[in-house]
mmCIF file of C-alpha atoms in Angstrom:
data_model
loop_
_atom_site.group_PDB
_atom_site.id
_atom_site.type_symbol
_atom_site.label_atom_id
_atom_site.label_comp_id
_atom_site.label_asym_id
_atom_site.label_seq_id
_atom_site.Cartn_x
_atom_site.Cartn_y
_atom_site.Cartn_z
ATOM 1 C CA UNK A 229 -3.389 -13.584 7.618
ATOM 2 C CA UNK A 230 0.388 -14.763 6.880
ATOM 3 C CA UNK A 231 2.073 -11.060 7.738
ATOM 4 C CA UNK A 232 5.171 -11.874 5.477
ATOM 5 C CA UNK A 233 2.842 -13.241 3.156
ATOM 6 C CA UNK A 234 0.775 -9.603 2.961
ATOM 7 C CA UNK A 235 4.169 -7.774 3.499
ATOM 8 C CA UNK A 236 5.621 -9.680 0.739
ATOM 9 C CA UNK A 237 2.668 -9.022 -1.839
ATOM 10 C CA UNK A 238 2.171 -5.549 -0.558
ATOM 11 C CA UNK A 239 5.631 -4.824 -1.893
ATOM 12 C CA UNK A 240 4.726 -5.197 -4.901
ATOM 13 C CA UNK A 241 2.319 -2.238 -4.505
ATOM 14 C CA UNK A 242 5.174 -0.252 -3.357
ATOM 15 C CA UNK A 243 7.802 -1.063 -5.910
ATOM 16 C CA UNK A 244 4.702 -0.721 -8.902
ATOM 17 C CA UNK A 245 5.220 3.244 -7.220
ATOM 18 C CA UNK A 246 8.902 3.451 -7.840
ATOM 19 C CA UNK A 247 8.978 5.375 -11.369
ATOM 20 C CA UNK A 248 6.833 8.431 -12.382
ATOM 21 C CA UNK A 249 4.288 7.725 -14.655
ATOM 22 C CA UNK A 250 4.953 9.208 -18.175
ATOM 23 C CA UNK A 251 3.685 12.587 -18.535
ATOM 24 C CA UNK A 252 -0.335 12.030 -19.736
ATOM 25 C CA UNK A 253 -2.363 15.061 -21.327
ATOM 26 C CA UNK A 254 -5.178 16.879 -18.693
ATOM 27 C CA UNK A 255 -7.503 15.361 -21.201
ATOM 28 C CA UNK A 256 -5.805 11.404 -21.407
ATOM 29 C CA UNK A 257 -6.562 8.653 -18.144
ATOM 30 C CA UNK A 258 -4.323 5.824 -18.215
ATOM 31 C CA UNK A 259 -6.920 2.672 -17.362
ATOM 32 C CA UNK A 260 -6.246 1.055 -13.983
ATOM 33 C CA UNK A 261 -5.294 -1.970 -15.303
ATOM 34 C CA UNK A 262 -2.620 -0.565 -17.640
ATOM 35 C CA UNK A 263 -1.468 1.726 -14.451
ATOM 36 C CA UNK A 264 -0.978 -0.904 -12.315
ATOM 37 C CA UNK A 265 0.565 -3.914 -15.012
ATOM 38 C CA UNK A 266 3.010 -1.416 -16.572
ATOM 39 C CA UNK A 267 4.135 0.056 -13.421
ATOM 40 C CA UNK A 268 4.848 -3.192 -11.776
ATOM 41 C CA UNK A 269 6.777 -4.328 -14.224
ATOM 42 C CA UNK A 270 8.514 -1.827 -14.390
ATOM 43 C CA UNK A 271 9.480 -1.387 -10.801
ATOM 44 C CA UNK A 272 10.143 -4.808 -10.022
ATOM 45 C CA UNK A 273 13.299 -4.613 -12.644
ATOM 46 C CA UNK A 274 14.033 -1.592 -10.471
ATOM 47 C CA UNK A 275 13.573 -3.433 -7.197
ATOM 48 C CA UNK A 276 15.923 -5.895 -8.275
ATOM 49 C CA UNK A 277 18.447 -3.837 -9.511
ATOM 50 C CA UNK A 278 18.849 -1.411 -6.705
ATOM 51 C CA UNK A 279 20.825 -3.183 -3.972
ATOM 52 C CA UNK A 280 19.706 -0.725 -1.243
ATOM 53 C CA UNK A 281 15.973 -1.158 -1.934
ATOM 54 C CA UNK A 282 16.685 -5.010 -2.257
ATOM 55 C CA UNK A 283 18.231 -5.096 0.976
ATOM 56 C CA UNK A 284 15.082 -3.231 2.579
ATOM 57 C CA UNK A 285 17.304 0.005 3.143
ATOM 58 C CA UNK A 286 14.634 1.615 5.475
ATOM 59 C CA UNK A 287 16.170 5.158 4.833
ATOM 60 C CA UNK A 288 15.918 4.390 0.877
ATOM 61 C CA UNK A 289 12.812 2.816 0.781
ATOM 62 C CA UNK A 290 11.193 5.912 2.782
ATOM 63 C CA UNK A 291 13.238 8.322 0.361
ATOM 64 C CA UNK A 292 11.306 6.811 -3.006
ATOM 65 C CA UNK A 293 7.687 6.458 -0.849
ATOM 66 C CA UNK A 294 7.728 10.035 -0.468
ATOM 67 C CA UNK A 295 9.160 10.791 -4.154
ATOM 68 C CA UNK A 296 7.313 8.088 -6.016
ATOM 69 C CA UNK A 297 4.507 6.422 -4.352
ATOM 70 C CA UNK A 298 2.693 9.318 -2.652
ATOM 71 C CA UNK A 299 1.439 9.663 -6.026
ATOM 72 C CA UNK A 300 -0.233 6.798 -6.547
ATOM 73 C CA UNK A 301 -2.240 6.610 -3.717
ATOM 74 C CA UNK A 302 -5.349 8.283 -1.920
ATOM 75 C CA UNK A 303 -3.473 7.518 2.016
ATOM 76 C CA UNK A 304 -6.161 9.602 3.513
ATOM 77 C CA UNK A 305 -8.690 7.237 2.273
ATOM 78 C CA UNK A 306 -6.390 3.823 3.435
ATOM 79 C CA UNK A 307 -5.780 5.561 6.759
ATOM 80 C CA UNK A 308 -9.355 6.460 7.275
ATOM 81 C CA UNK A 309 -10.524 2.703 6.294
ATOM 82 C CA UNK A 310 -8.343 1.179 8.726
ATOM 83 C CA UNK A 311 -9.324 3.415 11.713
ATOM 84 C CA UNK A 312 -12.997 2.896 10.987
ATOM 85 C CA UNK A 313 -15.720 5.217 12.522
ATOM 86 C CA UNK A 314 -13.200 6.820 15.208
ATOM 87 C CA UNK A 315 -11.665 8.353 12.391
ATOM 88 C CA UNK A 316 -14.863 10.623 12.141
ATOM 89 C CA UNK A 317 -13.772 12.103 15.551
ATOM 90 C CA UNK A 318 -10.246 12.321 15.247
ATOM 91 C CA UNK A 319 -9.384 16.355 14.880
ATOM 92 C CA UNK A 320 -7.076 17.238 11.877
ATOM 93 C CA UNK A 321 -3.624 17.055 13.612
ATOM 94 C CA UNK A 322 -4.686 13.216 14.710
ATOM 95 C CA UNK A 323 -6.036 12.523 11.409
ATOM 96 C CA UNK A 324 -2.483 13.882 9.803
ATOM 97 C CA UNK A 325 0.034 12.181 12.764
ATOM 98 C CA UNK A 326 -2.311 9.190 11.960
ATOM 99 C CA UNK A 327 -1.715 9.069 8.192
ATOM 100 C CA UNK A 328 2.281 9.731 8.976
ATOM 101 C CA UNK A 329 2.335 7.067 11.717
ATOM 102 C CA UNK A 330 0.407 4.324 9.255
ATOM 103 C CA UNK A 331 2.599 5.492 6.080
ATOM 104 C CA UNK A 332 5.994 4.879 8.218
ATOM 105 C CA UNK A 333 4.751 0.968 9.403
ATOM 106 C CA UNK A 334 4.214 0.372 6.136
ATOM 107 C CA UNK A 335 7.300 1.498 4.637
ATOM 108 C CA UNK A 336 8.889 -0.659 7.332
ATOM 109 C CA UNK A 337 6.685 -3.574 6.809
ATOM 110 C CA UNK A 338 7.916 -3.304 3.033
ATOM 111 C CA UNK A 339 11.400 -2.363 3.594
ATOM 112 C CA UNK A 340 11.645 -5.827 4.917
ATOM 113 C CA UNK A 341 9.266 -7.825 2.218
ATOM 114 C CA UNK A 342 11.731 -6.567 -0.454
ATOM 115 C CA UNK A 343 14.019 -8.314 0.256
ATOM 116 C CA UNK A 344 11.673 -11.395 -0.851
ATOM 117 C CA UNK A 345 11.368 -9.811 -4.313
ATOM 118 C CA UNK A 346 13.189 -12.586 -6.688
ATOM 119 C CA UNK A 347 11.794 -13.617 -10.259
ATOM 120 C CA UNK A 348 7.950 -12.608 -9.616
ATOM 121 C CA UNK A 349 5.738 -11.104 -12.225
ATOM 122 C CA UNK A 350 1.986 -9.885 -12.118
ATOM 123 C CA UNK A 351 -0.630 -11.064 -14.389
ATOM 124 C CA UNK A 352 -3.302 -8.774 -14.411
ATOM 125 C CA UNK A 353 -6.480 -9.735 -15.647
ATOM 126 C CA UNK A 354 -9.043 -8.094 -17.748
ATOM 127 C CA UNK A 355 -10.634 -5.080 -16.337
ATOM 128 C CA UNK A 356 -14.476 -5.516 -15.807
ATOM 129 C CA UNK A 357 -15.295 -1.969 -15.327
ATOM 130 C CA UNK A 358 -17.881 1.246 -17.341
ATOM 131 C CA UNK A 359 -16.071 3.788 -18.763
ATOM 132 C CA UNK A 360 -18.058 6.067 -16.537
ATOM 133 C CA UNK A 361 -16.603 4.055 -13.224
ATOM 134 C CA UNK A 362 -14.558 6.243 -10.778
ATOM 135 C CA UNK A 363 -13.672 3.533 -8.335
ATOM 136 C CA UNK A 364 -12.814 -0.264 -9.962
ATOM 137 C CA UNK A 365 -11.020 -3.389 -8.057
ATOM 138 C CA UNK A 366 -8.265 -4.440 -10.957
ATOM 139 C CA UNK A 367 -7.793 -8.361 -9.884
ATOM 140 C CA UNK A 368 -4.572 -9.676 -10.364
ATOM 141 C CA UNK A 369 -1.873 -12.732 -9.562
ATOM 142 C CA UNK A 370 1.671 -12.733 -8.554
ATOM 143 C CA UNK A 371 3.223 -15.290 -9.733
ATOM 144 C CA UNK A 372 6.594 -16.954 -9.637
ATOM 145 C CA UNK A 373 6.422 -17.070 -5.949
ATOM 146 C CA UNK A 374 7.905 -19.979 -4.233
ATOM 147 C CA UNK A 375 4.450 -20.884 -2.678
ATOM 148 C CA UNK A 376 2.549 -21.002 -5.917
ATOM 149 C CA UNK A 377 0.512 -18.028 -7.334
ATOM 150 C CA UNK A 378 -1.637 -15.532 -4.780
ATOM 151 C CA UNK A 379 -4.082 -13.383 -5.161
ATOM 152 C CA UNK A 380 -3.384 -9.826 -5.306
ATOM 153 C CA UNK A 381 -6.258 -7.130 -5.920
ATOM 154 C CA UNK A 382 -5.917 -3.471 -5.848
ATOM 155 C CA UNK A 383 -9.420 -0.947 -5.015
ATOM 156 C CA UNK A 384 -8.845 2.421 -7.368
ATOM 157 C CA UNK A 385 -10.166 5.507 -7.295
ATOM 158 C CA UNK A 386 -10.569 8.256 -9.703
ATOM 159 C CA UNK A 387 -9.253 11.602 -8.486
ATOM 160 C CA UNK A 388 -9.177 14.211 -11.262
ATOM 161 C CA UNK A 389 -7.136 12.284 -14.119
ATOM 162 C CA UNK A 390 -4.958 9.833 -11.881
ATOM 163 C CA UNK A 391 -6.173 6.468 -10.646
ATOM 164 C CA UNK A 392 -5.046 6.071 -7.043
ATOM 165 C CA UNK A 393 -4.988 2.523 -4.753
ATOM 166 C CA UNK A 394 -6.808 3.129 -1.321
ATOM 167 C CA UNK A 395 -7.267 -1.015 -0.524
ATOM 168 C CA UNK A 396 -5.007 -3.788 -1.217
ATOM 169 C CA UNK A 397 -6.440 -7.511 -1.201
ATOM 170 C CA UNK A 398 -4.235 -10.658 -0.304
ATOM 171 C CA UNK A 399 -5.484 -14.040 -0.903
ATOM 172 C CA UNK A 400 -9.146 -12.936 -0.008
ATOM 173 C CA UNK A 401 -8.166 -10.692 2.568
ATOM 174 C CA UNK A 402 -8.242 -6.356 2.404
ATOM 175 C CA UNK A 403 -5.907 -4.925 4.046
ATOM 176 C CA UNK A 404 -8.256 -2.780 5.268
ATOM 177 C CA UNK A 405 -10.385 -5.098 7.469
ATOM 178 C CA UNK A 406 -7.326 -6.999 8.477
ATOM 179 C CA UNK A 407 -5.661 -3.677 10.186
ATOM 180 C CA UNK A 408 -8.902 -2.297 11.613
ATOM 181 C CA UNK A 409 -9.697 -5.562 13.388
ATOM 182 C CA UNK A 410 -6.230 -5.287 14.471
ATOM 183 C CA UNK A 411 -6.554 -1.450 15.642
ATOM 184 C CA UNK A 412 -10.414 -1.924 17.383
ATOM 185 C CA UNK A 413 -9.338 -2.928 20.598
ATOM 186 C CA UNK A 414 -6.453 -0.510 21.005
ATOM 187 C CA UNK A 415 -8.866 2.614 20.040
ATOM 188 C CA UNK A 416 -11.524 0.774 22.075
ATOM 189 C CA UNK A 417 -8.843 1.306 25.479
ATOM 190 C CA UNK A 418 -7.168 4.497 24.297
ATOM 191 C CA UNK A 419 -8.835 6.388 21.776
ATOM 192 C CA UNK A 420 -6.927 7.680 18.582
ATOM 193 C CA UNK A 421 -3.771 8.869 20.507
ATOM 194 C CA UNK A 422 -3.079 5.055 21.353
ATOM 195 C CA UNK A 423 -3.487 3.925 17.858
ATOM 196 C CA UNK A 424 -0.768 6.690 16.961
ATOM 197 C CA UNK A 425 1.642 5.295 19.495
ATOM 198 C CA UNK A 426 1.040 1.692 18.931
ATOM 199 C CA UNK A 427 1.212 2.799 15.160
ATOM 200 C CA UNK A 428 4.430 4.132 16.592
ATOM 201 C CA UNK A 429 5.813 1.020 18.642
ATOM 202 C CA UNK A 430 4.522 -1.243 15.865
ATOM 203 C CA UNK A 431 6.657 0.412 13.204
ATOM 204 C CA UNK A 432 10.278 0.433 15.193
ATOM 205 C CA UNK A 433 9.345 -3.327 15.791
ATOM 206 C CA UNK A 434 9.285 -3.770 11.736
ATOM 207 C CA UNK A 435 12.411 -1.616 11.701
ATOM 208 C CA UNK A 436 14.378 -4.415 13.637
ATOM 209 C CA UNK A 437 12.997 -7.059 11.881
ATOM 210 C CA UNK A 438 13.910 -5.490 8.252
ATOM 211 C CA UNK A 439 17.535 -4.516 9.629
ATOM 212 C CA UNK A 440 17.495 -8.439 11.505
#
């Protein structure tokens, strides 16, 4: 997979997170689809409007993740996808340094792809989902792009009254299966602590390239 291409497209995950949902009723669930078209339109205004999160301001960018798009996703779930089965073993402080580690790569990762963020928009399609569903894929496109329109899915999950994202897909590819393929052969050599310090290495790496 193209990693500014996912970087770039996974922003828009990340800046869809930006602004607090309005305040629903216990009873009222905003449909996935609506979540994630009103939010990223929303937030990509905000994206590029704020010249710090435009820039890929690391500290800013890690400042509005914790605020804003904590929220919207279930990172146990994403964290536990991309470690696979070792995940299983893991004890709870390797499962938690794991989910910190993972969160901070990303927010690196995207700190850098924002600064891609121009005129795109995302056209989400129809939902094709039961109202008794608790977990839906809501298929979109972002478009605008300068290498024609990509393919940009999101896998939900009900929890309580919120839809959360625990999977992103890119042009056919989860993110996922792309970072567990990536992680197997360092958990394969050193277990879950090795993951959590390449998780480490991996993230001050995107650091220089976002500040680059």
């Amino acid at each position: 997979m193209n990693r500014r291409l996912f970087a770039c497209c996974s922003a828009v995950l990340l800046s869809a997170s930006l602004i607090v949902a309005p305040a629903v009723s216990a009873q009222t669930v905003e449909a996935p689809d609506v979540v994630v078209k009103r939010l990223s339109t929303e937030l990509l205004d905000t994206v590029r409007n704020d010249p710090q999160l435009k820039s890929g301001d690391p500290e800013k960018v890690m400042v509005v993740v914790n605020d804003k798009v904590i929220p919207h996703i279930n990172f146990q779930r994403m964290t536990a996808s991309t470690v696979g089965r070792p995940w299983r073993q893991a004890t709870p402080e390797q499962r938690q340094k794991l989910q910190d580690e993972f969160k901070n790569l990303l927010v690196r990762t995207y700190a850098g792809a924002l600064k891609h963020v121009n005129n795109q928009t995302l056209m989400v399609r129809p939902l094709r989902a039961s109202a008794s569903d608790t977990e839906v894929v809501v298929n979109s496109e972002l478009q605008g792009g300068s290498g024609g329109p990509v393919q940009l899915d999101y896998r939900m999950q009900l929890m309580g009254n919120v839809w959360k994202v625990y999977d992103i897909n890119v042009m056919g590819v989860w993110m996922a299966d792309s970072y567990r393929s990536q992680f197997a052969p360092v958990l394969n050599d050193s277990g879950i602590d090795g993951l959590i310090r390449q998780l480490q290495d991996l993230a001050r790496q995107r650091s220089g390239q976002s500040a680059s």
